[in-house]
PDB file of C-alpha atoms in Angstrom:
ATOM      1  CA  UNK A 161       0.000   0.000   0.000  1.00  0.00           C
ATOM      2  CA  UNK A 162       1.176   3.560  -0.577  1.00  0.00           C
ATOM      3  CA  UNK A 163       2.668   5.328   2.443  1.00  0.00           C
ATOM      4  CA  UNK A 164       0.405   7.604   4.331  1.00  0.00           C
ATOM      5  CA  UNK A 165       0.470  11.195   3.260  1.00  0.00           C
ATOM      6  CA  UNK A 166       2.381  13.515   5.564  1.00  0.00           C
ATOM      7  CA  UNK A 167       1.347  17.004   6.293  1.00  0.00           C
ATOM      8  CA  UNK A 168       3.631  20.069   6.282  1.00  0.00           C
ATOM      9  CA  UNK A 169       6.359  20.129   8.920  1.00  0.00           C
ATOM     10  CA  UNK A 170       5.675  22.524  11.810  1.00  0.00           C
ATOM     11  CA  UNK A 171       7.672  25.738  11.853  1.00  0.00           C
ATOM     12  CA  UNK A 172       8.378  25.384  15.581  1.00  0.00           C
ATOM     13  CA  UNK A 173       9.007  21.801  16.500  1.00  0.00           C
ATOM     14  CA  UNK A 174       8.606  20.717  20.076  1.00  0.00           C
ATOM     15  CA  UNK A 175      11.340  20.525  22.686  1.00  0.00           C
ATOM     16  CA  UNK A 176      14.250  18.284  21.843  1.00  0.00           C
ATOM     17  CA  UNK A 177      15.662  15.669  24.025  1.00  0.00           C
ATOM     18  CA  UNK A 178      18.351  16.841  26.421  1.00  0.00           C
ATOM     19  CA  UNK A 179      21.752  16.088  24.914  1.00  0.00           C
ATOM     20  CA  UNK A 180      25.344  16.742  25.804  1.00  0.00           C
ATOM     21  CA  UNK A 181      26.389  20.350  26.241  1.00  0.00           C
ATOM     22  CA  UNK A 182      28.018  21.596  23.048  1.00  0.00           C
ATOM     23  CA  UNK A 183      31.676  22.526  23.346  1.00  0.00           C
ATOM     24  CA  UNK A 184      34.070  24.637  21.340  1.00  0.00           C
ATOM     25  CA  UNK A 185      35.728  21.483  20.028  1.00  0.00           C
ATOM     26  CA  UNK A 186      32.439  20.318  18.500  1.00  0.00           C
ATOM     27  CA  UNK A 187      32.595  23.032  15.857  1.00  0.00           C
ATOM     28  CA  UNK A 188      34.009  22.627  12.380  1.00  0.00           C
ATOM     29  CA  UNK A 189      37.661  21.703  12.008  1.00  0.00           C
ATOM     30  CA  UNK A 190      38.759  25.121  10.820  1.00  0.00           C
ATOM     31  CA  UNK A 191      36.671  26.863  13.484  1.00  0.00           C
ATOM     32  CA  UNK A 192      38.192  24.902  16.351  1.00  0.00           C
ATOM     33  CA  UNK A 193      40.654  26.537  18.714  1.00  0.00           C
ATOM     34  CA  UNK A 194      44.241  25.252  18.445  1.00  0.00           C
ATOM     35  CA  UNK A 195      43.906  23.344  21.731  1.00  0.00           C
ATOM     36  CA  UNK A 196      41.246  21.113  20.163  1.00  0.00           C
ATOM     37  CA  UNK A 197      43.516  19.771  17.404  1.00  0.00           C
ATOM     38  CA  UNK A 198      45.889  17.699  19.521  1.00  0.00           C
ATOM     39  CA  UNK A 199      45.587  14.072  20.633  1.00  0.00           C
ATOM     40  CA  UNK A 200      43.938  15.210  23.877  1.00  0.00           C
ATOM     41  CA  UNK A 201      41.769  18.188  23.012  1.00  0.00           C
ATOM     42  CA  UNK A 202      40.795  20.605  25.733  1.00  0.00           C
ATOM     43  CA  UNK A 203      36.988  20.710  25.848  1.00  0.00           C
ATOM     44  CA  UNK A 204      35.211  23.527  27.545  1.00  0.00           C
ATOM     45  CA  UNK A 205      31.540  24.544  27.316  1.00  0.00           C
ATOM     46  CA  UNK A 206      30.293  27.335  25.107  1.00  0.00           C
ATOM     47  CA  UNK A 207      27.111  29.327  25.188  1.00  0.00           C
ATOM     48  CA  UNK A 208      24.528  30.008  22.573  1.00  0.00           C
ATOM     49  CA  UNK A 209      25.333  32.423  19.762  1.00  0.00           C
ATOM     50  CA  UNK A 210      25.183  36.053  20.825  1.00  0.00           C
ATOM     51  CA  UNK A 211      26.658  35.414  24.288  1.00  0.00           C
ATOM     52  CA  UNK A 212      30.227  34.829  25.384  1.00  0.00           C
ATOM     53  CA  UNK A 213      31.273  32.300  27.953  1.00  0.00           C
ATOM     54  CA  UNK A 214      33.819  33.167  30.616  1.00  0.00           C
ATOM     55  CA  UNK A 215      36.486  31.241  28.725  1.00  0.00           C
ATOM     56  CA  UNK A 216      35.756  33.071  25.468  1.00  0.00           C
ATOM     57  CA  UNK A 217      36.125  36.590  26.898  1.00  0.00           C
ATOM     58  CA  UNK A 218      38.846  38.825  25.506  1.00  0.00           C
ATOM     59  CA  UNK A 219      41.437  39.770  28.160  1.00  0.00           C
ATOM     60  CA  UNK A 220      41.395  43.453  29.019  1.00  0.00           C
ATOM     61  CA  UNK A 221      44.260  44.808  31.175  1.00  0.00           C
ATOM     62  CA  UNK A 222      42.188  47.819  32.119  1.00  0.00           C
ATOM     63  CA  UNK A 223      39.289  45.708  33.369  1.00  0.00           C
ATOM     64  CA  UNK A 224      41.675  43.385  35.223  1.00  0.00           C
ATOM     65  CA  UNK A 225      43.328  46.334  36.936  1.00  0.00           C
ATOM     66  CA  UNK A 226      39.967  47.730  38.020  1.00  0.00           C
ATOM     67  CA  UNK A 227      38.914  44.405  39.508  1.00  0.00           C
ATOM     68  CA  UNK A 228      42.266  43.989  41.288  1.00  0.00           C
ATOM     69  CA  UNK A 229      42.221  47.556  42.630  1.00  0.00           C
ATOM     70  CA  UNK A 230      38.701  47.078  43.988  1.00  0.00           C
ATOM     71  CA  UNK A 231      39.926  44.151  46.119  1.00  0.00           C
ATOM     72  CA  UNK A 232      42.818  46.092  47.712  1.00  0.00           C
ATOM     73  CA  UNK A 233      41.951  47.593  51.121  1.00  0.00           C
ATOM     74  CA  UNK A 234      42.350  51.344  51.423  1.00  0.00           C
ATOM     75  CA  UNK A 235      44.783  51.031  54.339  1.00  0.00           C
ATOM     76  CA  UNK A 236      47.275  49.105  52.181  1.00  0.00           C
ATOM     77  CA  UNK A 237      47.144  51.433  49.186  1.00  0.00           C
ATOM     78  CA  UNK A 238      49.788  53.775  50.603  1.00  0.00           C
ATOM     79  CA  UNK A 239      52.263  50.960  51.204  1.00  0.00           C
ATOM     80  CA  UNK A 240      51.742  49.596  47.702  1.00  0.00           C
ATOM     81  CA  UNK A 241      52.391  53.010  46.158  1.00  0.00           C
ATOM     82  CA  UNK A 242      55.584  53.403  48.207  1.00  0.00           C
ATOM     83  CA  UNK A 243      56.715  49.945  47.096  1.00  0.00           C
ATOM     84  CA  UNK A 244      56.094  50.777  43.445  1.00  0.00           C
ATOM     85  CA  UNK A 245      58.022  54.028  43.851  1.00  0.00           C
ATOM     86  CA  UNK A 246      61.016  52.195  45.347  1.00  0.00           C
ATOM     87  CA  UNK A 247      60.977  49.623  42.550  1.00  0.00           C
ATOM     88  CA  UNK A 248      60.970  52.342  39.897  1.00  0.00           C
ATOM     89  CA  UNK A 249      63.744  54.343  41.570  1.00  0.00           C
ATOM     90  CA  UNK A 250      65.845  51.200  42.071  1.00  0.00           C
ATOM     91  CA  UNK A 251      65.665  50.499  38.336  1.00  0.00           C
ATOM     92  CA  UNK A 252      67.362  53.862  37.692  1.00  0.00           C
ATOM     93  CA  UNK A 253      69.947  53.527  40.482  1.00  0.00           C
ATOM     94  CA  UNK A 254      68.013  55.450  43.123  1.00  0.00           C
ATOM     95  CA  UNK A 255      68.834  52.887  45.821  1.00  0.00           C
ATOM     96  CA  UNK A 256      72.549  52.649  45.032  1.00  0.00           C
ATOM     97  CA  UNK A 257      74.916  53.163  47.949  1.00  0.00           C
ATOM     98  CA  UNK A 258      76.114  56.738  48.085  1.00  0.00           C
ATOM     99  CA  UNK A 259      79.853  57.266  47.846  1.00  0.00           C
ATOM    100  CA  UNK A 260      81.462  58.354  51.121  1.00  0.00           C
ATOM    101  CA  UNK A 261      82.377  62.060  51.249  1.00  0.00           C
ATOM    102  CA  UNK A 262      85.942  62.938  50.428  1.00  0.00           C
ATOM    103  CA  UNK A 263      88.099  63.851  53.436  1.00  0.00           C
ATOM    104  CA  UNK A 264      88.770  67.514  54.064  1.00  0.00           C
ATOM    105  CA  UNK A 265      92.073  68.888  52.767  1.00  0.00           C
ATOM    106  CA  UNK A 266      94.254  70.517  55.416  1.00  0.00           C
ATOM    107  CA  UNK A 267      96.926  73.044  54.350  1.00  0.00           C
ATOM    108  CA  UNK A 268      99.954  74.046  56.413  1.00  0.00           C
ATOM    109  CA  UNK A 269      99.204  76.125  59.492  1.00  0.00           C
ATOM    110  CA  UNK A 270      95.538  75.116  59.774  1.00  0.00           C
ATOM    111  CA  UNK A 271      94.365  73.799  63.146  1.00  0.00           C
ATOM    112  CA  UNK A 272      92.451  70.530  62.980  1.00  0.00           C
ATOM    113  CA  UNK A 273      90.701  68.613  65.759  1.00  0.00           C
ATOM    114  CA  UNK A 274      90.822  64.850  65.360  1.00  0.00           C
ATOM    115  CA  UNK A 275      89.509  63.252  68.509  1.00  0.00           C
ATOM    116  CA  UNK A 276      91.270  63.301  70.976  1.00  0.00           C
ATOM    117  CA  UNK A 277      93.912  65.763  69.660  1.00  0.00           C
ATOM    118  CA  UNK A 278      94.116  69.239  68.186  1.00  0.00           C
ATOM    119  CA  UNK A 279      96.852  69.331  65.543  1.00  0.00           C
ATOM    120  CA  UNK A 280      98.492  72.007  63.407  1.00  0.00           C
ATOM    121  CA  UNK A 281     101.031  70.966  60.763  1.00  0.00           C
ATOM    122  CA  UNK A 282     103.825  73.548  60.521  1.00  0.00           C
ATOM    123  CA  UNK A 283     106.316  71.881  58.181  1.00  0.00           C
ATOM    124  CA  UNK A 284     106.858  68.595  56.310  1.00  0.00           C
ATOM    125  CA  UNK A 285     110.272  67.631  54.928  1.00  0.00           C
ATOM    126  CA  UNK A 286     112.796  64.795  54.454  1.00  0.00           C
ATOM    127  CA  UNK A 287     116.156  64.500  56.180  1.00  0.00           C
ATOM    128  CA  UNK A 288     119.190  62.244  56.239  1.00  0.00           C
ATOM    129  CA  UNK A 289     119.367  62.051  60.053  1.00  0.00           C
ATOM    130  CA  UNK A 290     117.433  63.231  63.064  1.00  0.00           C
ATOM    131  CA  UNK A 291     120.566  64.020  65.056  1.00  0.00           C
ATOM    132  CA  UNK A 292     124.280  63.760  64.487  1.00  0.00           C
ATOM    133  CA  UNK A 293     124.585  60.422  66.324  1.00  0.00           C
ATOM    134  CA  UNK A 294     120.979  59.233  66.422  1.00  0.00           C
ATOM    135  CA  UNK A 295     118.687  58.862  69.436  1.00  0.00           C
ATOM    136  CA  UNK A 296     118.574  55.751  71.612  1.00  0.00           C
ATOM    137  CA  UNK A 297     120.315  53.677  68.965  1.00  0.00           C
ATOM    138  CA  UNK A 298     117.955  54.794  66.197  1.00  0.00           C
ATOM    139  CA  UNK A 299     119.280  54.265  62.714  1.00  0.00           C
ATOM    140  CA  UNK A 300     120.070  57.179  60.480  1.00  0.00           C
ATOM    141  CA  UNK A 301     117.748  58.274  57.703  1.00  0.00           C
ATOM    142  CA  UNK A 302     116.297  58.912  55.388  1.00  0.00           C
ATOM    143  CA  UNK A 303     113.289  60.138  57.334  1.00  0.00           C
ATOM    144  CA  UNK A 304     110.035  61.847  56.517  1.00  0.00           C
ATOM    145  CA  UNK A 305     109.465  64.417  59.267  1.00  0.00           C
ATOM    146  CA  UNK A 306     106.414  66.528  60.134  1.00  0.00           C
ATOM    147  CA  UNK A 307     106.705  69.384  62.630  1.00  0.00           C
ATOM    148  CA  UNK A 308     103.362  69.508  64.404  1.00  0.00           C
ATOM    149  CA  UNK A 309     101.774  71.514  67.211  1.00  0.00           C
ATOM    150  CA  UNK A 310      99.781  68.985  69.227  1.00  0.00           C
ATOM    151  CA  UNK A 311      97.402  69.332  72.165  1.00  0.00           C
ATOM    152  CA  UNK A 312      95.559  66.676  74.112  1.00  0.00           C
ATOM    153  CA  UNK A 313      91.915  67.803  74.301  1.00  0.00           C
ATOM    154  CA  UNK A 314      90.777  64.946  76.540  1.00  0.00           C
ATOM    155  CA  UNK A 315      90.682  65.095  80.332  1.00  0.00           C
ATOM    156  CA  UNK A 316      93.302  62.375  80.891  1.00  0.00           C
ATOM    157  CA  UNK A 317      96.922  61.803  79.859  1.00  0.00           C
ATOM    158  CA  UNK A 318      97.365  60.146  76.457  1.00  0.00           C
ATOM    159  CA  UNK A 319     100.316  58.383  74.885  1.00  0.00           C
ATOM    160  CA  UNK A 320     102.022  58.917  71.568  1.00  0.00           C
ATOM    161  CA  UNK A 321     102.115  55.292  70.360  1.00  0.00           C
ATOM    162  CA  UNK A 322     100.396  53.582  67.460  1.00  0.00           C
ATOM    163  CA  UNK A 323      97.574  52.151  69.584  1.00  0.00           C
ATOM    164  CA  UNK A 324      94.086  53.717  69.160  1.00  0.00           C
ATOM    165  CA  UNK A 325      94.022  56.921  71.172  1.00  0.00           C
ATOM    166  CA  UNK A 326      97.750  57.500  70.655  1.00  0.00           C
ATOM    167  CA  UNK A 327      99.170  60.359  68.641  1.00  0.00           C
ATOM    168  CA  UNK A 328     100.909  58.077  66.135  1.00  0.00           C
ATOM    169  CA  UNK A 329      97.546  56.477  65.286  1.00  0.00           C
ATOM    170  CA  UNK A 330      96.026  59.915  64.588  1.00  0.00           C
ATOM    171  CA  UNK A 331      98.639  60.953  61.983  1.00  0.00           C
ATOM    172  CA  UNK A 332      99.866  58.530  59.318  1.00  0.00           C
ATOM    173  CA  UNK A 333     101.991  58.980  56.188  1.00  0.00           C
ATOM    174  CA  UNK A 334     100.841  57.847  52.745  1.00  0.00           C
ATOM    175  CA  UNK A 335     102.197  57.866  49.196  1.00  0.00           C
ATOM    176  CA  UNK A 336     105.751  57.338  50.488  1.00  0.00           C
ATOM    177  CA  UNK A 337     107.870  54.183  50.828  1.00  0.00           C
ATOM    178  CA  UNK A 338     108.023  53.726  54.612  1.00  0.00           C
ATOM    179  CA  UNK A 339     110.516  51.132  55.775  1.00  0.00           C
ATOM    180  CA  UNK A 340     108.787  47.833  56.532  1.00  0.00           C
ATOM    181  CA  UNK A 341     108.396  47.130  60.238  1.00  0.00           C
ATOM    182  CA  UNK A 342     109.276  50.650  61.370  1.00  0.00           C
ATOM    183  CA  UNK A 343     107.064  52.590  63.776  1.00  0.00           C
ATOM    184  CA  UNK A 344     106.259  56.262  63.928  1.00  0.00           C
ATOM    185  CA  UNK A 345     108.779  58.067  66.118  1.00  0.00           C
ATOM    186  CA  UNK A 346     107.659  61.112  68.130  1.00  0.00           C
ATOM    187  CA  UNK A 347     110.165  63.603  69.595  1.00  0.00           C
ATOM    188  CA  UNK A 348     109.810  66.828  71.502  1.00  0.00           C
ATOM    189  CA  UNK A 349     111.168  69.820  69.595  1.00  0.00           C
ATOM    190  CA  UNK A 350     112.435  71.654  72.706  1.00  0.00           C
ATOM    191  CA  UNK A 351     114.798  69.024  74.141  1.00  0.00           C
ATOM    192  CA  UNK A 352     114.886  66.225  71.514  1.00  0.00           C
ATOM    193  CA  UNK A 353     113.482  63.698  73.969  1.00  0.00           C
ATOM    194  CA  UNK A 354     111.132  60.965  72.923  1.00  0.00           C
ATOM    195  CA  UNK A 355     107.631  62.205  73.684  1.00  0.00           C
ATOM    196  CA  UNK A 356     105.803  59.434  75.529  1.00  0.00           C
ATOM    197  CA  UNK A 357     102.871  61.233  77.163  1.00  0.00           C
ATOM    198  CA  UNK A 358     100.738  64.259  76.370  1.00  0.00           C
ATOM    199  CA  UNK A 359      99.159  66.076  79.291  1.00  0.00           C
ATOM    200  CA  UNK A 360      95.589  67.362  78.819  1.00  0.00           C
ATOM    201  CA  UNK A 361      95.298  70.972  77.719  1.00  0.00           C
ATOM    202  CA  UNK A 362      99.079  71.489  77.257  1.00  0.00           C
ATOM    203  CA  UNK A 363     100.145  72.307  73.679  1.00  0.00           C
ATOM    204  CA  UNK A 364     103.576  71.035  72.666  1.00  0.00           C
ATOM    205  CA  UNK A 365     105.680  71.185  69.514  1.00  0.00           C
ATOM    206  CA  UNK A 366     106.595  67.717  68.236  1.00  0.00           C
ATOM    207  CA  UNK A 367     108.475  66.035  65.428  1.00  0.00           C
ATOM    208  CA  UNK A 368     106.758  62.982  63.909  1.00  0.00           C
ATOM    209  CA  UNK A 369     109.268  60.902  61.948  1.00  0.00           C
ATOM    210  CA  UNK A 370     108.744  57.969  59.577  1.00  0.00           C
ATOM    211  CA  UNK A 371     111.790  55.926  58.587  1.00  0.00           C
ATOM    212  CA  UNK A 372     111.851  55.703  54.782  1.00  0.00           C
ATOM    213  CA  UNK A 373     113.103  52.832  52.686  1.00  0.00           C
ATOM    214  CA  UNK A 374     116.769  53.663  51.878  1.00  0.00           C
ATOM    215  CA  UNK A 375     116.547  51.733  48.614  1.00  0.00           C
ATOM    216  CA  UNK A 376     113.946  54.118  47.182  1.00  0.00           C
ATOM    217  CA  UNK A 377     114.530  57.669  45.896  1.00  0.00           C
ATOM    218  CA  UNK A 378     113.525  60.494  48.211  1.00  0.00           C
ATOM    219  CA  UNK A 379     109.935  61.614  47.640  1.00  0.00           C
ATOM    220  CA  UNK A 380     109.103  65.164  46.657  1.00  0.00           C
ATOM    221  CA  UNK A 381     105.510  65.005  47.855  1.00  0.00           C
ATOM    222  CA  UNK A 382     103.749  63.211  50.697  1.00  0.00           C
ATOM    223  CA  UNK A 383     100.237  62.827  52.042  1.00  0.00           C
ATOM    224  CA  UNK A 384      99.440  62.967  55.740  1.00  0.00           C
ATOM    225  CA  UNK A 385      96.198  61.354  56.851  1.00  0.00           C
ATOM    226  CA  UNK A 386      94.464  62.443  60.054  1.00  0.00           C
ATOM    227  CA  UNK A 387      92.310  59.866  61.809  1.00  0.00           C
ATOM    228  CA  UNK A 388      89.767  60.534  64.568  1.00  0.00           C
ATOM    229  CA  UNK A 389      89.233  57.833  67.188  1.00  0.00           C
ATOM    230  CA  UNK A 390      85.836  56.910  68.599  1.00  0.00           C
ATOM    231  CA  UNK A 391      85.263  57.267  72.318  1.00  0.00           C
ATOM    232  CA  UNK A 392      84.036  54.050  73.954  1.00  0.00           C
ATOM    233  CA  UNK A 393      83.230  52.765  77.435  1.00  0.00           C
ATOM    234  CA  UNK A 394      84.457  49.399  78.658  1.00  0.00           C
ATOM    235  CA  UNK A 395      81.913  46.873  79.947  1.00  0.00           C
ATOM    236  CA  UNK A 396      83.541  43.450  80.487  1.00  0.00           C
ATOM    237  CA  UNK A 397      87.297  43.045  80.048  1.00  0.00           C
ATOM    238  CA  UNK A 398      88.043  46.797  79.872  1.00  0.00           C
ATOM    239  CA  UNK A 399      86.891  49.258  82.490  1.00  0.00           C
ATOM    240  CA  UNK A 400      86.511  52.993  82.048  1.00  0.00           C
ATOM    241  CA  UNK A 401      86.600  55.017  78.860  1.00  0.00           C
ATOM    242  CA  UNK A 402      89.013  54.558  75.992  1.00  0.00           C
ATOM    243  CA  UNK A 403      89.422  55.334  72.284  1.00  0.00           C
ATOM    244  CA  UNK A 404      88.993  52.838  69.472  1.00  0.00           C
ATOM    245  CA  UNK A 405      88.319  52.453  65.719  1.00  0.00           C
ATOM    246  CA  UNK A 406      90.236  55.393  64.190  1.00  0.00           C
ATOM    247  CA  UNK A 407      88.525  56.660  61.034  1.00  0.00           C
ATOM    248  CA  UNK A 408      89.813  58.984  58.336  1.00  0.00           C
ATOM    249  CA  UNK A 409      88.796  62.564  59.100  1.00  0.00           C
ATOM    250  CA  UNK A 410      91.017  64.703  56.861  1.00  0.00           C
ATOM    251  CA  UNK A 411      94.191  64.611  54.798  1.00  0.00           C
ATOM    252  CA  UNK A 412      96.784  66.953  53.410  1.00  0.00           C
ATOM    253  CA  UNK A 413      99.129  66.809  50.421  1.00  0.00           C
ATOM    254  CA  UNK A 414     102.421  68.567  51.137  1.00  0.00           C
ATOM    255  CA  UNK A 415     105.403  69.441  48.953  1.00  0.00           C
ATOM    256  CA  UNK A 416     108.607  68.271  50.601  1.00  0.00           C
ATOM    257  CA  UNK A 417     111.906  70.026  51.080  1.00  0.00           C
ATOM    258  CA  UNK A 418     115.108  68.219  52.062  1.00  0.00           C
ATOM    259  CA  UNK A 419     117.510  68.840  54.930  1.00  0.00           C
ATOM    260  CA  UNK A 420     120.937  67.261  54.784  1.00  0.00           C
ATOM    261  CA  UNK A 421     121.943  68.002  58.384  1.00  0.00           C
ATOM    262  CA  UNK A 422     120.480  66.797  61.699  1.00  0.00           C
ATOM    263  CA  UNK A 423     117.018  68.049  62.607  1.00  0.00           C
ATOM    264  CA  UNK A 424     117.034  67.961  66.415  1.00  0.00           C
ATOM    265  CA  UNK A 425     119.428  70.454  67.949  1.00  0.00           C
ATOM    266  CA  UNK A 426     120.023  68.596  71.184  1.00  0.00           C
ATOM    267  CA  UNK A 427     120.984  64.996  71.712  1.00  0.00           C
ATOM    268  CA  UNK A 428     119.647  64.361  75.151  1.00  0.00           C
ATOM    269  CA  UNK A 429     118.951  60.697  75.840  1.00  0.00           C
ATOM    270  CA  UNK A 430     115.283  59.839  76.330  1.00  0.00           C
TER     271      UNK A 430
END
């Protein structure tokens, strides 16, 4: 028998059966995202035409920044701005360590206070010998000699040795070939004695001598460095106050003259 006649198909068919949710990988091959073309495609749901799913949204830095800024508490905004400022300045060297200031330059005749002394350099020269026969068995020159007015500005007696707080530690010679192992020698200018102690508040004229290397030519210029010691108070092994950690305070570059004869007029034993 002939098949039954069918009427026209309805324009709006009834509801379809529920099926699997369409995904982006269910589209045509050329319309698929690149992640769908591998052996294990990434499948994520899509919405109906005209609407975008969360995974299909175009990334907007401006919108992301607004959402992130809305989540930041007001109290932390200042710290974040300071952090951003430090990061930007660090990129241009803003956090680089500043170079230490150059030491002050001291000419002849200028008084300078380097804790715990007040010093005035009167003359700097070289010589072949301090005295005609030497002092206390000291060897003859050559010597670098500085004639200095010194005063102890502390309230107690201080020595002239190389230990911190001593005069020899406050004035050192540079840019000259000092004999290895030699110490700074300090003599009184009035009687040629070795100056061992400096009384507080009593100015005295001294000769500071550095034994030069005899195998090197005599220098024509020398640098004197002035170091200030830090006042400290003993707690355990040391009691009372003392001076420690000398640090460069100033320096002076002096042109040298040369004396062939003895410097100290008298030869009194120390």
